[in-house]
Structures are given as C-alpha cells and as structure tokens.
Tab-separated table of C-alpha atoms and ligand atoms in Angstrom:
chain	number	residue	atom	x	y	z
G	468	UNK	CA	-1.068	53.350	53.693
G	469	UNK	CA	0.270	49.840	53.969
G	470	UNK	CA	1.067	50.433	57.675
G	471	UNK	CA	-2.807	49.635	57.989
G	472	UNK	CA	-3.921	46.752	55.806
G	473	UNK	CA	-6.949	46.281	54.048
G	474	UNK	CA	-9.533	43.168	55.001
G	475	UNK	CA	-12.290	44.602	52.592
G	476	UNK	CA	-12.712	45.603	49.217
G	477	UNK	CA	-13.386	48.751	49.892
G	478	UNK	CA	-14.058	50.550	46.533
G	479	UNK	CA	-16.333	47.104	45.475
G	480	UNK	CA	-18.615	47.639	48.879
G	481	UNK	CA	-18.615	51.423	48.083
G	482	UNK	CA	-19.969	50.571	44.656
G	483	UNK	CA	-23.251	49.292	46.199
G	484	UNK	CA	-23.853	52.106	48.637
G	485	UNK	CA	-25.695	55.094	46.346
G	486	UNK	CA	-25.392	57.470	49.269
G	487	UNK	CA	-21.921	57.534	48.940
G	488	UNK	CA	-21.445	58.872	45.368
G	489	UNK	CA	-23.364	62.044	46.269
G	490	UNK	CA	-21.899	65.011	46.769
G	491	UNK	CA	-22.635	67.523	49.529
G	492	UNK	CA	-22.068	71.040	51.141
G	493	UNK	CA	-20.075	72.887	48.535
G	494	UNK	CA	-19.954	70.465	46.341
G	495	UNK	CA	-17.681	67.964	47.926
G	496	UNK	CA	-18.070	64.493	48.068
G	497	UNK	CA	-19.642	63.237	51.097
G	498	UNK	CA	-17.429	61.284	53.561
G	499	UNK	CA	-19.787	59.694	55.997
G	500	UNK	CA	-18.095	59.384	59.768
G	501	UNK	CA	-21.581	58.871	61.697
G	502	UNK	CA	-22.571	55.322	61.273
G	503	UNK	CA	-22.858	54.877	64.660
G	504	UNK	CA	-26.156	57.389	64.688
G	505	UNK	CA	-27.490	55.181	61.240
G	506	UNK	CA	-25.453	53.264	58.638
G	507	UNK	CA	-26.162	54.109	54.714
G	508	UNK	CA	-27.961	50.859	52.687
G	509	UNK	CA	-26.750	49.123	50.150
G	510	UNK	CA	-29.019	48.759	46.824
G	511	UNK	CA	-29.415	44.908	47.929
G	512	UNK	CA	-31.391	46.529	51.109
G	513	UNK	CA	-32.961	48.757	49.366
G	514	UNK	CA	-34.251	45.791	46.474
G	515	UNK	CA	-35.070	43.808	49.006
G	516	UNK	CA	-37.658	45.944	50.211
G	517	UNK	CA	-38.785	47.580	46.971
G	518	UNK	CA	-39.263	43.695	45.979
G	519	UNK	CA	-41.263	43.017	48.913
G	520	UNK	CA	-43.760	45.680	48.038
G	521	UNK	CA	-43.837	45.044	44.421
G	522	UNK	CA	-44.512	41.192	44.160
G	523	UNK	CA	-45.595	39.821	48.224
G	524	UNK	CA	-47.285	42.565	49.907
G	525	UNK	CA	-49.731	40.757	52.326
G	526	UNK	CA	-50.041	41.096	56.015
G	527	UNK	CA	-47.785	38.390	57.418
G	528	UNK	CA	-49.392	35.940	59.682
G	529	UNK	CA	-53.185	37.141	58.443
G	530	UNK	CA	-53.979	36.707	54.915
G	531	UNK	CA	-55.338	33.174	53.412
G	532	UNK	CA	-54.282	34.315	50.394
G	533	UNK	CA	-50.724	33.515	48.094
G	534	UNK	CA	-49.575	37.061	49.017
G	535	UNK	CA	-50.058	36.927	52.811
G	536	UNK	CA	-48.434	33.422	52.642
G	537	UNK	CA	-45.534	34.713	50.911
G	538	UNK	CA	-44.982	37.700	53.444
G	539	UNK	CA	-45.415	35.179	56.402
G	540	UNK	CA	-41.987	33.505	54.792
G	541	UNK	CA	-40.114	36.181	53.837
G	542	UNK	CA	-40.827	37.424	57.665
G	543	UNK	CA	-39.976	34.141	59.037
G	544	UNK	CA	-37.426	33.658	56.886
G	545	UNK	CA	-35.683	36.787	57.938
G	546	UNK	CA	-36.200	35.959	61.374
G	547	UNK	CA	-34.331	32.832	60.699
G	548	UNK	CA	-31.396	34.948	58.985
G	549	UNK	CA	-30.793	37.299	62.311
G	550	UNK	CA	-31.547	34.283	64.517
G	551	UNK	CA	-28.525	32.188	62.682
G	552	UNK	CA	-26.675	35.682	62.484
G	553	UNK	CA	-25.823	35.841	66.340
G	554	UNK	CA	-26.059	32.111	67.153
G	555	UNK	CA	-29.637	31.959	68.834
G	556	UNK	CA	-32.684	29.973	67.896
G	557	UNK	CA	-35.500	31.585	65.750
G	558	UNK	CA	-38.133	31.210	68.567
G	559	UNK	CA	-35.899	33.777	70.679
G	560	UNK	CA	-35.503	36.727	68.423
G	561	UNK	CA	-38.185	39.240	68.714
G	562	UNK	CA	-38.882	41.815	66.332
G	563	UNK	CA	-39.244	45.392	67.634
G	564	UNK	CA	-39.284	48.633	65.882
G	565	UNK	CA	-35.710	49.066	67.352
G	566	UNK	CA	-32.842	48.258	70.289
G	567	UNK	CA	-34.864	50.980	72.541
G	568	UNK	CA	-38.075	49.569	72.158
G	569	UNK	CA	-35.989	45.880	72.783
G	570	UNK	CA	-35.107	47.519	75.953
G	571	UNK	CA	-38.304	48.909	76.958
G	572	UNK	CA	-39.783	45.136	76.481
G	573	UNK	CA	-37.359	43.883	79.048
G	574	UNK	CA	-37.683	46.611	81.586
G	575	UNK	CA	-41.665	46.982	81.287
G	576	UNK	CA	-42.171	43.153	81.266
G	577	UNK	CA	-40.068	42.565	84.191
G	578	UNK	CA	-41.248	42.081	87.818
G	579	UNK	CA	-38.990	43.773	90.618
G	580	UNK	CA	-39.710	45.375	94.393
G	581	UNK	CA	-38.203	46.909	96.485
G	582	UNK	CA	-34.906	45.295	97.687
G	583	UNK	CA	-33.793	44.314	94.206
G	584	UNK	CA	-31.388	45.999	92.935
G	585	UNK	CA	-30.593	46.877	88.798
G	586	UNK	CA	-27.165	46.779	87.947
G	587	UNK	CA	-26.067	49.412	85.006
G	588	UNK	CA	-22.979	51.380	83.851
G	589	UNK	CA	-21.883	55.031	84.043
G	590	UNK	CA	-21.199	54.063	80.201
G	591	UNK	CA	-24.738	53.453	78.648
G	592	UNK	CA	-26.583	55.361	75.742
G	593	UNK	CA	-29.600	56.607	77.458
G	594	UNK	CA	-31.586	53.795	75.860
G	595	UNK	CA	-30.104	51.504	78.275
G	596	UNK	CA	-30.452	53.774	81.255
G	597	UNK	CA	-33.448	55.623	81.705
G	598	UNK	CA	-36.107	52.797	81.242
G	599	UNK	CA	-34.237	50.937	84.416
G	600	UNK	CA	-34.555	54.293	86.035
G	601	UNK	CA	-37.861	53.959	85.467
G	602	UNK	CA	-38.400	50.431	86.059
G	603	UNK	CA	-36.935	51.216	89.420
G	604	UNK	CA	-39.074	54.328	90.366
G	605	UNK	CA	-42.157	52.234	89.415
G	606	UNK	CA	-41.265	49.121	91.467
G	607	UNK	CA	-39.214	50.800	94.273
G	608	UNK	CA	-36.298	48.707	93.284
G	609	UNK	CA	-32.632	50.353	93.313
G	610	UNK	CA	-30.499	51.270	90.691
G	611	UNK	CA	-26.835	50.497	90.942
G	612	UNK	CA	-24.108	51.493	88.531
G	613	UNK	CA	-20.439	50.623	87.783
G	614	UNK	CA	-18.076	53.417	87.114
G	615	UNK	CA	-15.898	54.112	84.120
G	616	UNK	CA	-11.991	54.849	84.282
G	617	UNK	CA	-10.148	57.945	83.044
G	618	UNK	CA	-9.052	55.835	80.345
G	619	UNK	CA	-13.157	55.210	79.337
G	620	UNK	CA	-12.826	51.472	80.543
G	621	UNK	CA	-15.449	50.209	83.212
G	622	UNK	CA	-14.048	49.959	86.518
G	623	UNK	CA	-14.433	46.727	87.705
G	624	UNK	CA	-12.436	46.352	91.003
G	625	UNK	CA	-15.450	46.653	93.007
G	626	UNK	CA	-17.823	44.658	90.850
G	627	UNK	CA	-17.740	41.428	93.288
G	628	UNK	CA	-19.460	44.213	95.863
G	629	UNK	CA	-21.663	45.580	93.261
G	630	UNK	CA	-23.158	41.846	91.853
G	631	UNK	CA	-25.022	40.426	94.932
G	632	UNK	CA	-28.000	38.169	95.888
G	633	UNK	CA	-30.082	41.715	95.514
G	634	UNK	CA	-29.250	41.887	91.643
G	635	UNK	CA	-31.868	41.352	89.756
G	636	UNK	CA	-30.513	42.096	86.231
G	637	UNK	CA	-27.463	43.490	84.759
G	638	UNK	CA	-28.036	45.838	82.042
G	639	UNK	CA	-24.805	46.769	80.054
G	640	UNK	CA	-23.055	48.004	76.715
G	641	UNK	CA	-21.258	45.405	74.462
G	642	UNK	CA	-19.599	48.737	72.554
G	643	UNK	CA	-19.411	52.163	73.911
G	644	UNK	CA	-20.900	54.195	71.490
G	645	UNK	CA	-19.041	56.737	72.714
G	646	UNK	CA	-15.559	55.401	73.521
G	647	UNK	CA	-15.801	52.145	71.612
G	648	UNK	CA	-15.204	50.308	74.364
G	649	UNK	CA	-15.744	47.019	74.699
G	650	UNK	CA	-16.475	46.215	78.116
G	651	UNK	CA	-15.740	42.029	79.219
G	652	UNK	CA	-19.366	41.125	78.954
G	653	UNK	CA	-18.994	37.152	78.971
G	654	UNK	CA	-17.155	37.920	82.712
G	655	UNK	CA	-19.869	40.232	84.118
G	656	UNK	CA	-22.317	37.622	82.909
G	657	UNK	CA	-20.523	34.819	84.610
G	658	UNK	CA	-20.469	36.967	88.032
G	659	UNK	CA	-24.263	37.848	87.172
G	660	UNK	CA	-25.292	34.479	86.999
G	661	UNK	CA	-23.359	32.939	89.892
G	662	UNK	CA	-25.505	35.407	91.622
G	663	UNK	CA	-28.858	34.609	90.343
G	664	UNK	CA	-28.889	37.523	87.955
G	665	UNK	CA	-30.401	38.191	84.321
G	666	UNK	CA	-27.941	39.930	82.220
G	667	UNK	CA	-29.058	42.264	78.754
G	668	UNK	CA	-26.758	43.173	76.700
G	669	UNK	CA	-27.450	46.629	74.371
G	670	UNK	CA	-25.577	45.413	71.253
G	671	UNK	CA	-26.843	48.419	69.001
G	672	UNK	CA	-23.016	49.254	68.508
G	673	UNK	CA	-21.870	45.591	68.575
G	674	UNK	CA	-23.776	43.252	66.323
G	675	UNK	CA	-23.016	45.752	63.177
G	676	UNK	CA	-19.482	45.570	63.660
G	677	UNK	CA	-18.166	42.776	65.289
G	678	UNK	CA	-19.187	38.764	65.216
G	679	UNK	CA	-21.513	38.076	68.041
G	680	UNK	CA	-22.901	34.775	69.535
G	681	UNK	CA	-25.055	34.842	72.293
G	682	UNK	CA	-24.350	31.843	73.675
G	683	UNK	CA	-20.272	32.474	73.692
G	684	UNK	CA	-21.234	35.794	75.692
G	685	UNK	CA	-23.942	34.020	77.832
G	686	UNK	CA	-26.390	36.746	77.907
G	687	UNK	CA	-30.220	36.067	78.769
G	688	UNK	CA	-31.002	39.173	76.552
G	689	UNK	CA	-29.343	40.998	73.584
G	690	UNK	CA	-31.132	44.406	71.827
G	691	UNK	CA	-29.973	46.107	68.724
G	692	UNK	CA	-31.377	47.982	65.928
G	693	UNK	CA	-31.591	47.038	62.106
G	694	UNK	CA	-30.617	50.823	61.240
G	695	UNK	CA	-27.464	50.530	62.593
G	696	UNK	CA	-26.351	47.354	60.367
G	697	UNK	CA	-27.008	48.345	56.773
G	698	UNK	CA	-31.101	47.555	57.306
G	699	UNK	CA	-33.856	49.876	57.368
G	700	UNK	CA	-35.191	52.187	60.260
G	701	UNK	CA	-38.155	50.658	62.016
G	702	UNK	CA	-36.986	47.162	62.767
G	703	UNK	CA	-34.873	46.196	65.947
G	704	UNK	CA	-34.554	43.274	67.612
G	705	UNK	CA	-34.513	41.485	71.143
G	706	UNK	CA	-33.187	37.931	71.393
G	707	UNK	CA	-34.243	36.492	74.719
G	708	UNK	CA	-33.622	32.874	76.034
G	709	UNK	CA	-36.505	30.619	75.255
G	710	UNK	CA	-37.430	29.874	79.056
G	711	UNK	CA	-37.411	33.456	80.087
G	712	UNK	CA	-39.414	34.631	76.909
G	713	UNK	CA	-41.371	31.891	77.652
G	714	UNK	CA	-42.746	33.309	81.213
G	715	UNK	CA	-42.771	36.546	80.170
G	716	UNK	CA	-45.918	38.232	80.247
G	717	UNK	CA	-46.790	40.392	77.085
G	718	UNK	CA	-45.759	44.191	76.417
G	719	UNK	CA	-47.444	45.616	73.672
G	720	UNK	CA	-51.141	43.858	73.379
G	721	UNK	CA	-53.716	43.627	70.263
G	722	UNK	CA	-53.791	41.786	67.455
G	723	UNK	CA	-51.488	39.142	66.355
G	724	UNK	CA	-50.267	38.043	69.729
G	725	UNK	CA	-53.432	36.527	70.958
G	726	UNK	CA	-54.364	32.842	71.573
G	727	UNK	CA	-58.062	33.345	72.367
G	728	UNK	CA	-60.049	36.181	73.049
G	729	UNK	CA	-63.004	36.398	75.109
G	730	UNK	CA	-64.657	39.843	76.358
G	731	UNK	CA	-63.954	38.412	79.831
G	732	UNK	CA	-60.110	38.285	79.156
G	733	UNK	CA	-57.867	36.968	76.384
G	734	UNK	CA	-54.745	34.251	76.434
G	735	UNK	CA	-51.590	34.584	74.538
G	736	UNK	CA	-48.980	33.274	72.176
G	737	UNK	CA	-46.184	31.716	72.448
G	738	UNK	CA	-42.850	33.687	71.809
G	739	UNK	CA	-42.042	35.652	69.650
G	740	UNK	CA	-45.501	36.137	68.499
G	741	UNK	CA	-46.654	36.913	72.058
G	742	UNK	CA	-43.943	40.421	71.808
G	743	UNK	CA	-45.065	41.287	68.173
G	744	UNK	CA	-48.846	42.614	68.322
G	745	UNK	CA	-50.674	43.952	65.331
G	746	UNK	CA	-49.545	43.817	61.624
G	747	UNK	CA	-45.526	43.142	61.421
G	748	UNK	CA	-42.831	45.172	59.562
G	749	UNK	CA	-42.170	42.646	56.685
G	750	UNK	CA	-40.641	44.907	54.274
G	751	UNK	CA	-38.527	46.067	57.374
G	752	UNK	CA	-37.734	42.298	58.210
G	753	UNK	CA	-36.873	41.536	54.528
G	754	UNK	CA	-34.462	44.667	54.357
G	755	UNK	CA	-33.016	43.567	57.578
G	756	UNK	CA	-32.333	39.830	56.691
G	757	UNK	CA	-30.839	41.249	53.190
G	758	UNK	CA	-28.300	43.257	55.520
G	759	UNK	CA	-27.679	39.892	57.118
G	760	UNK	CA	-26.910	38.612	54.161
G	761	UNK	CA	-24.694	41.329	53.159
G	762	UNK	CA	-22.796	41.634	56.201
G	763	UNK	CA	-22.400	37.906	56.542
G	764	UNK	CA	-20.820	37.961	52.788
G	765	UNK	CA	-18.087	40.332	53.922
G	766	UNK	CA	-17.410	38.354	57.260
G	767	UNK	CA	-18.452	39.747	60.327
G	768	UNK	CA	-14.139	38.821	61.353
G	769	UNK	CA	-12.897	40.747	58.629
G	770	UNK	CA	-15.899	43.794	59.300
G	771	UNK	CA	-14.134	44.386	62.369
G	772	UNK	CA	-10.651	43.804	60.909
G	773	UNK	CA	-11.071	46.326	58.756
G	774	UNK	CA	-12.437	48.872	61.727
G	775	UNK	CA	-9.878	48.230	63.479
G	776	UNK	CA	-7.743	49.463	60.948
G	777	UNK	CA	-9.572	52.467	60.442
G	778	UNK	CA	-9.843	53.031	63.908
G	779	UNK	CA	-5.830	52.258	64.656
G	780	UNK	CA	-5.504	55.248	61.526
G	781	UNK	CA	-7.431	57.707	63.463
G	782	UNK	CA	-6.053	57.193	66.674
G	783	UNK	CA	-2.751	57.895	65.590
G	784	UNK	CA	-4.027	60.567	63.099
G	785	UNK	CA	-5.481	62.697	66.187
G	786	UNK	CA	-2.955	62.263	68.880
G	787	UNK	CA	-0.656	63.793	66.252
G	788	UNK	CA	-2.708	66.777	66.409
G	789	UNK	CA	-2.255	69.578	68.845
G	790	UNK	CA	-5.039	70.444	71.333
G	791	UNK	CA	-7.027	67.149	70.674
G	792	UNK	CA	-8.092	65.292	73.293
G	793	UNK	CA	-9.377	61.733	72.258
G	794	UNK	CA	-12.309	60.423	74.419
G	795	UNK	CA	-11.517	56.892	75.604
G	796	UNK	CA	-8.864	54.309	75.093
G	797	UNK	CA	-6.231	55.360	73.066
G	798	UNK	CA	-5.262	51.718	71.520
G	799	UNK	CA	-7.617	49.491	69.741
G	800	UNK	CA	-7.534	46.867	72.341
G	801	UNK	CA	-10.777	45.960	73.089
G	802	UNK	CA	-11.976	48.909	71.084
G	803	UNK	CA	-14.370	49.375	68.404
G	804	UNK	CA	-14.712	52.354	66.189
G	805	UNK	CA	-16.072	54.965	67.713
G	806	UNK	CA	-13.712	58.166	67.973
G	807	UNK	CA	-14.937	60.919	69.697
G	808	UNK	CA	-12.657	64.071	70.636
G	809	UNK	CA	-13.034	67.319	72.128
G	810	UNK	CA	-10.593	70.190	70.647
G	811	UNK	CA	-9.574	72.456	72.619
G	812	UNK	CA	-10.782	76.095	71.968
G	813	UNK	CA	-13.432	75.109	69.794
G	814	UNK	CA	-17.151	74.221	70.565
G	815	UNK	CA	-17.988	70.547	69.197
G	816	UNK	CA	-20.857	72.106	67.797
G	817	UNK	CA	-18.350	74.275	65.640
G	818	UNK	CA	-16.206	71.662	64.509
G	819	UNK	CA	-18.766	69.268	63.504
G	820	UNK	CA	-20.139	72.512	61.064
G	821	UNK	CA	-17.072	72.926	59.804
G	822	UNK	CA	-16.158	69.283	58.981
G	823	UNK	CA	-20.031	69.130	57.283
G	824	UNK	CA	-18.924	72.377	55.149
G	825	UNK	CA	-15.823	70.243	53.767
G	826	UNK	CA	-18.184	67.386	53.404
G	827	UNK	CA	-17.232	65.126	56.642
G	828	UNK	CA	-20.440	64.223	58.258
G	829	UNK	CA	-20.151	63.193	62.132
G	830	UNK	CA	-21.976	63.675	65.243
G	831	UNK	CA	-21.571	66.678	67.755
G	832	UNK	CA	-22.974	66.556	71.302
G	833	UNK	CA	-23.284	64.187	73.930
G	834	UNK	CA	-24.723	61.143	71.863
G	835	UNK	CA	-27.074	60.077	74.394
G	836	UNK	CA	-25.088	59.548	76.942
G	837	UNK	CA	-24.794	62.479	78.878
G	838	UNK	CA	-23.405	60.638	82.629
G	839	UNK	CA	-20.528	59.247	80.593
G	840	UNK	CA	-19.607	62.692	78.910
G	841	UNK	CA	-19.835	63.876	82.788
G	842	UNK	CA	-17.844	61.084	83.752
G	843	UNK	CA	-15.014	62.058	81.151
G	844	UNK	CA	-15.568	65.543	81.978
G	845	UNK	CA	-16.734	66.632	79.207
G	846	UNK	CA	-20.118	68.558	78.225
G	847	UNK	CA	-19.940	67.497	75.105
G	848	UNK	CA	-17.807	66.100	72.186
G	849	UNK	CA	-17.281	65.438	68.343
G	850	UNK	CA	-17.528	61.656	67.395
G	851	UNK	CA	-16.492	59.746	63.924
G	852	UNK	CA	-17.558	56.465	63.758
G	853	UNK	CA	-16.695	53.934	60.673
G	854	UNK	CA	-18.227	51.023	58.714
G	855	UNK	CA	-17.800	48.979	55.822
G	856	UNK	CA	-17.535	51.619	53.006
G	857	UNK	CA	-14.974	54.148	55.288
G	858	UNK	CA	-11.600	54.445	53.767
G	859	UNK	CA	-8.176	55.442	55.023
G	860	UNK	CA	-8.213	58.701	53.119
G	861	UNK	CA	-11.218	59.554	55.042
G	862	UNK	CA	-9.545	59.058	57.945
G	863	UNK	CA	-6.883	61.642	56.756
G	864	UNK	CA	-9.662	64.003	55.424
G	865	UNK	CA	-11.177	63.761	58.908
G	866	UNK	CA	-7.874	64.830	60.623
G	867	UNK	CA	-7.144	67.782	57.798
G	868	UNK	CA	-10.762	69.028	58.661
G	869	UNK	CA	-9.963	69.021	62.636
G	870	UNK	CA	-6.817	71.249	61.408
G	871	UNK	CA	-8.165	73.603	59.582
G	872	UNK	CA	-11.200	74.091	62.216
G	873	UNK	CA	-8.414	74.556	64.371
G	874	UNK	CA	-6.587	77.510	62.452
G	875	UNK	CA	-10.619	78.879	61.445
G	876	UNK	CA	-10.956	79.468	64.927
G	877	UNK	CA	-7.640	80.401	65.963
G	878	UNK	CA	-7.158	77.509	68.122
G	879	UNK	CA	-3.824	76.264	69.552
G	880	UNK	CA	-2.517	74.030	67.214
I	980	PLP	C1	-25.377	52.185	72.358
I	980	PLP	C2	-26.441	52.170	72.023
I	980	PLP	N1	-27.593	51.689	72.303
I	980	PLP	C3	-28.819	51.750	72.284
I	980	PLP	C4	-29.106	52.541	70.957
I	980	PLP	C5	-30.447	52.816	70.471
I	980	PLP	O1	-30.420	52.711	69.553
I	980	PLP	P1	-31.835	52.449	68.631
I	980	PLP	O2	-32.172	54.453	68.374
I	980	PLP	O3	-31.872	52.359	67.031
I	980	PLP	O4	-32.921	52.239	69.239
I	980	PLP	C6	-27.876	53.406	70.414
I	980	PLP	C7	-28.304	54.518	69.080
I	980	PLP	O5	-27.711	55.246	68.958
I	980	PLP	C8	-26.864	53.141	70.828
I	980	PLP	O6	-26.131	53.669	70.081
C-alpha cells in the first residue's frame, strides 16, 4: 500500500467515531462509503451537543438570565469558528437548516425580471438547480446552463457567450457529488464579475473535504451543510458578502429577526440576524463548531490529501475490473473523493444491495443529480464517497465487493 501515502492517523481518527465500531448485516464490520450523503459524527461533536443541553440550555438572543447568555455565547462562538474556517467575517455567516435552505434563501430574496438570465450547470445537485428554475418561473427570467463533457468536466468553451451583460447570477457547484469534479470556480467568478453578475458556489461537497477560502474563490455567496462535515443535522451555512446581505430583504420572517414591530408593519435587524427567524438551533451550532475544531485540528490540506490518496486507489482498483465504467474524471486532478460508477449488466440497486450484505455502505440512484446522469448517458449509478476515517483496506473491500456482485449476477468480468 506504500504507493498510496498516509496523511492522517486514520486509526486514531476512527476511535473517535462510535458508529464505525459497529457491525452491520451478516455480522460484517461497517465499511461506510456514503459520507457524501452524510458523514459520521465524532464523540467531540456528540459531546458538544450533549454538554450544551446539560449545562447551557437557554434560548440564544432571548433570555436575560445566565443560561440565555451562555447559549448566545455558544451560538455566536460557533458562528465565529465557521467564519474563520472559510475566511469570512462572522457577520457574513448566516445559519440555515442546510445547504438547500441556504440556496433557497438567495433564490427567494433575489429580484429578477424578464430579460435577466441565471446561469447554472448541468452538473448541479437538484438543490442548486430547482430553486433557480423556480426563480425563473416566478420572475420571467431565463435559465441557462453550461454542459458537461463526456469526461464529466464542465464545458467552458462557450463561457464567454454564456456569461453576458444579461447574466444576473451564476450558480455553480464547487465539487460534484457524483463525479467529484472540481470546476474552476475562481475563474468562473472572475468572468461573472467582469459582466456584473453575482456568483453562488454550492460548497456542500467542498467545505467538508478541501480548504475553502471565500476571498480566494471570489464568490459572493457560498452554501454548505453541517451534517456532511462531521456536524449535526439541522444546521447549514450561507456565506454572503456583507454589502449584499445588507441589501437583501428577509426570507423567512417572525421573531428574533425584527427591529421594531407595529400592527402596520415591521423593520428588520441587520444581517445575519435578519435571516435567522425563530429560536436558533444552538445545540446544532455547538456541534458544528466542534466539527470545525475537529477538522481544523486535522488540517484541511491533510484531509484533502488523504482523500486524494483514497480516490487514486479507488480509481486504480475500479479501472482494473472489467465491465466497470467510472463516471467522471479518471485521475485525481481537480477531482474530489466521490467515485460513481456503473457495472455492466448489474443494476446499481443490485450492486448496492450486494455491497450492503457485505457491510459496505454506498449510495445508489441518481444522487439528486438527474440531468448530470442523463448527460453522462446513464439512468443511475453506484457511488462511493470517502472521508477522514476511511482506509485503503476499505477501498480494496469495495473492489472485492463489486467483483462478488458481478459473479453473483453472472455479469461479464
Ligand atoms: C453538491 C450538493 N449540493 C447540495 C446538497 C444539499 O445538501 P442538504 O441536503 O444537506 O441541504 C448536497 C447533498 O447531497 C450536495 O451533495
């Protein structure tokens, strides 16, 4: 295995994740290759949530009592950690429910009219596609998209024609959840800004897996979810440039986001509170803060290097299996650790079921990226995704499991 160098102390990391110690079907140890859907959680994150409830449970930004004050500190402390993690100011970090809600926040508060264009890509997760379709339906704006090459890269040949003075916003993934492709977001952002368009990056699959700095990327908005980066469900992040957030109307309204309320009407707090109505998810924020601490202690460059090593191994191992076609780039250049593939003669659901019998958890289907699958000429695929706790032995187990599925279904090998 020396050809695939180690960048993290994976055995020590695995000891922090209780779920990884369990056995699953047929008494097999769990081999969790579905972190692209949701990651497992380390004890540090579980402890942060538990300790909040045990000691500090009060409503942030509401109580005048000590617990309310402590809850506010926990919540705002988590915001500061998240902001530092992506190179933003705390005031530019809005807590949402998840990446999906973060993108909807922008899509529903944005003004557009007939003649305006929204540019997306064929590579997007439905979360960064359907809200823009809806915006265009509501406003009469036009939806345009960049296509993908057969290799699963963005086709940027006609970027110049696609981004024009009519483009209002470009929404693009920062790492595909299917092919792992990492599009040149900084380059796209420069082109968009040259034409006065805004840029939103869907970072649901990048912030958990690679160093991300919003200033270096040059994006105006960035969205991601806590549960894919070792944190809890129910909390996500919208980064928005301060001046843009300041100019945006509220999305959801109610308590905690108002300045003055009269029967005739209300005024609203400055960002980020303007976009955080209701009692906030403080325990979830505490968990997300602990997840950020955990990833920062590992170092995001080491996390990315570890995943690159696993991905290189997986691409090698899968290439050696006759009848397996990898979707997307077949080298790790500008590519993260999502490896989707089809097995000739075996339906992805059957591949997934056989792997599950062996204890290998993968995802099957279109992975909320139906247009991308169509563009790549497949209905569905099987997808393995890697994270800090995965090992090279697990990559081998995946390859062995695929071979076993081929034998089981009498497929060509
Ligand atoms: C690239 C990408 N964008 C957005 C999302 C949506 O994330 P969530 O369901 O946590 O809102 C996902 C989740 O799979 C994703 O992979």
